[in-house]
Amino acid sequence: ELKHDDALWATWVQQHGDADVMLLRRTSMQAEWIARLGKEGTGALQNAPRDVLADTEIMLAAARLDPDAVLERAAKDLWTDRNFVLEMCRHDGGSLARAPQSLRADRELALQAVSDVTGSGLRAVCRTLWSDVDFAREAVARNCWALRMVPDFPIDEQLAMAAVEQNWR
């Protein structure tokens, strides 16, 4: 959050050069709860009202602090929001499991979930995607453990090499 401080801004520009700035408009509730998260951490969500737990901006701010707290407390309808699910998959691939089937079949979301090195997102990916050879190649290139999810179609040389190369990174 930017506060009015010309000296701070001038110093930053001198040290780093020009910058692109994106201004976000937040509601008073969002500003209050994001500040509260900064002070109290995600424990502040324990007694939060439903409208706070259903707010994308607040819950993503909480996820940056502790993704597990968001997994436990985010309102159900947030899991139908593609952008929310994408951001959550960046924190924890396994969070894809909370999304509806239509989002679990979304290629970009699935690949983000698969990219989680813990492998927690592998089982959340829609089964039909694993049958797509191109998806399987890309998934294995991101996480060699994805090879275990590929159905019984012949594993071609390109798919096997993707697993080997990813494993050696």
Short mmCIF file of C-alpha atoms in Angstrom, two decimals, residues 11-150:
data_model
loop_
_atom_site.label_atom_id
_atom_site.label_comp_id
_atom_site.label_asym_id
_atom_site.label_seq_id
_atom_site.Cartn_x
_atom_site.Cartn_y
_atom_site.Cartn_z
CA THR A 11 14.81 7.65 -3.33
CA TRP A 12 13.39 4.47 -4.82
CA VAL A 13 13.34 5.93 -8.34
CA GLN A 14 16.94 7.17 -7.96
CA GLN A 15 18.12 3.71 -6.88
CA HIS A 16 16.07 1.59 -9.28
CA GLY A 17 15.10 3.82 -12.18
CA ASP A 18 11.64 4.20 -13.62
CA ALA A 19 8.92 1.88 -12.51
CA ASP A 20 5.48 0.84 -13.63
CA VAL A 21 2.90 1.30 -10.92
CA MET A 22 -0.46 -0.40 -10.80
CA LEU A 23 -3.05 1.12 -8.51
CA LEU A 24 -5.73 -1.10 -7.06
CA ARG A 25 -8.98 0.15 -5.69
CA ARG A 26 -9.97 -1.73 -2.59
CA THR A 27 -13.11 -1.53 -0.55
CA SER A 28 -12.80 -0.33 3.04
CA MET A 29 -13.47 -3.92 4.17
CA GLN A 30 -10.62 -5.23 2.01
CA ALA A 31 -8.20 -2.55 3.23
CA GLU A 32 -9.17 -3.19 6.86
CA TRP A 33 -8.81 -6.99 6.64
CA ILE A 34 -5.60 -6.96 4.61
CA ALA A 35 -4.09 -4.61 7.21
CA ARG A 36 -5.40 -6.88 9.96
CA LEU A 37 -3.79 -9.89 8.31
CA GLY A 38 -0.52 -7.96 8.22
CA LYS A 39 -0.71 -7.37 11.97
CA GLU A 40 -2.35 -10.56 13.27
CA GLY A 41 -1.55 -13.11 10.58
CA THR A 42 -4.09 -15.60 9.32
CA GLY A 43 -5.39 -16.20 12.84
CA ALA A 44 -7.51 -13.12 12.19
CA LEU A 45 -9.63 -15.28 9.88
CA GLN A 46 -10.83 -17.54 12.71
CA ASN A 47 -13.82 -15.39 13.56
CA ALA A 48 -14.07 -13.53 10.27
CA PRO A 49 -17.54 -12.96 8.81
CA ARG A 50 -18.58 -14.88 5.72
CA ASP A 51 -18.20 -11.87 3.40
CA VAL A 52 -14.50 -11.68 4.38
CA LEU A 53 -14.01 -15.40 3.74
CA ALA A 54 -15.72 -14.99 0.35
CA ASP A 55 -13.59 -12.04 -0.77
CA THR A 56 -10.97 -12.98 -3.36
CA GLU A 57 -8.52 -10.17 -2.55
CA ILE A 58 -8.57 -10.79 1.19
CA MET A 59 -8.20 -14.54 0.86
CA LEU A 60 -5.35 -14.24 -1.65
CA ALA A 61 -3.58 -11.85 0.73
CA ALA A 62 -4.04 -14.49 3.44
CA ALA A 63 -2.73 -17.21 1.09
CA ARG A 64 0.52 -15.29 0.67
CA LEU A 65 0.97 -15.65 4.44
CA ASP A 66 -0.35 -19.18 4.95
CA PRO A 67 -2.03 -21.12 2.13
CA ASP A 68 -3.22 -23.81 4.54
CA ALA A 69 -5.30 -21.27 6.47
CA VAL A 70 -7.07 -20.33 3.25
CA LEU A 71 -7.64 -23.98 2.33
CA GLU A 72 -9.41 -24.42 5.66
CA ARG A 73 -11.44 -21.22 5.68
CA ALA A 74 -12.16 -19.90 2.16
CA ALA A 75 -15.83 -19.76 1.26
CA LYS A 76 -16.97 -22.57 -1.04
CA ASP A 77 -17.99 -20.25 -3.86
CA LEU A 78 -14.43 -18.91 -4.15
CA TRP A 79 -13.39 -22.31 -5.50
CA THR A 80 -15.51 -21.66 -8.62
CA ASP A 81 -13.46 -18.53 -9.40
CA ARG A 82 -10.82 -19.55 -11.95
CA ASN A 83 -8.38 -16.76 -11.03
CA PHE A 84 -8.64 -17.60 -7.33
CA VAL A 85 -8.00 -21.29 -8.03
CA LEU A 86 -5.03 -20.46 -10.27
CA GLU A 87 -3.43 -18.34 -7.55
CA MET A 88 -4.09 -21.00 -4.94
CA CYS A 89 -2.51 -23.65 -7.18
CA ARG A 90 0.62 -21.49 -7.30
CA HIS A 91 0.81 -21.83 -3.51
CA ASP A 92 -0.34 -25.45 -3.26
CA GLY A 93 -1.11 -27.68 -6.23
CA GLY A 94 -3.36 -29.85 -4.10
CA SER A 95 -5.80 -26.97 -3.74
CA LEU A 96 -7.08 -27.86 -7.22
CA ALA A 97 -8.96 -30.72 -5.54
CA ARG A 98 -11.35 -28.17 -3.98
CA ALA A 99 -12.33 -26.79 -7.39
CA PRO A 100 -15.28 -28.14 -9.39
CA GLN A 101 -14.65 -30.73 -12.09
CA SER A 102 -14.86 -28.12 -14.86
CA LEU A 103 -11.86 -26.25 -13.39
CA ARG A 104 -9.99 -29.47 -12.63
CA ALA A 105 -10.20 -30.14 -16.39
CA ASP A 106 -8.76 -26.71 -17.23
CA ARG A 107 -5.36 -27.30 -18.83
CA GLU A 108 -3.64 -24.20 -17.41
CA LEU A 109 -4.91 -24.84 -13.88
CA ALA A 110 -3.97 -28.51 -14.08
CA LEU A 111 -0.45 -27.74 -15.27
CA GLN A 112 -0.03 -25.21 -12.46
CA ALA A 113 -1.19 -27.82 -9.94
CA VAL A 114 1.15 -30.44 -11.40
CA SER A 115 4.07 -28.01 -11.13
CA ASP A 116 3.93 -28.24 -7.33
CA VAL A 117 7.10 -30.16 -6.45
CA THR A 118 5.34 -31.93 -3.59
CA GLY A 119 3.12 -33.74 -6.11
CA SER A 120 0.03 -32.74 -4.14
CA GLY A 121 -1.81 -31.62 -7.26
CA LEU A 122 -1.32 -34.75 -9.35
CA ARG A 123 -4.44 -36.60 -8.18
CA ALA A 124 -6.62 -33.49 -8.40
CA VAL A 125 -6.23 -33.22 -12.18
CA CYS A 126 -9.23 -34.43 -14.18
CA ARG A 127 -8.64 -37.97 -15.49
CA THR A 128 -9.49 -37.02 -19.06
CA LEU A 129 -6.48 -34.68 -19.18
CA TRP A 130 -4.13 -37.55 -18.33
CA SER A 131 -5.34 -39.32 -21.47
CA ASP A 132 -4.16 -36.40 -23.61
CA VAL A 133 -0.60 -37.24 -24.73
CA ASP A 134 0.36 -33.58 -25.19
CA PHE A 135 -0.87 -32.71 -21.70
CA ALA A 136 0.93 -35.73 -20.26
CA ARG A 137 4.22 -34.69 -21.91
CA GLU A 138 3.97 -31.16 -20.56
CA ALA A 139 2.95 -32.37 -17.09
CA VAL A 140 5.85 -34.83 -16.94
CA ALA A 141 8.24 -32.11 -18.10
CA ARG A 142 7.13 -30.07 -15.06
CA ASN A 143 7.04 -32.92 -12.55
CA CYS A 144 8.53 -36.34 -13.25
CA TRP A 145 6.10 -37.92 -10.77
CA ALA A 146 3.32 -37.11 -13.22
CA LEU A 147 4.44 -40.14 -15.21
CA ARG A 148 2.68 -42.27 -12.59
CA MET A 149 -0.64 -40.68 -13.52
CA VAL A 150 -0.39 -41.38 -17.25
#
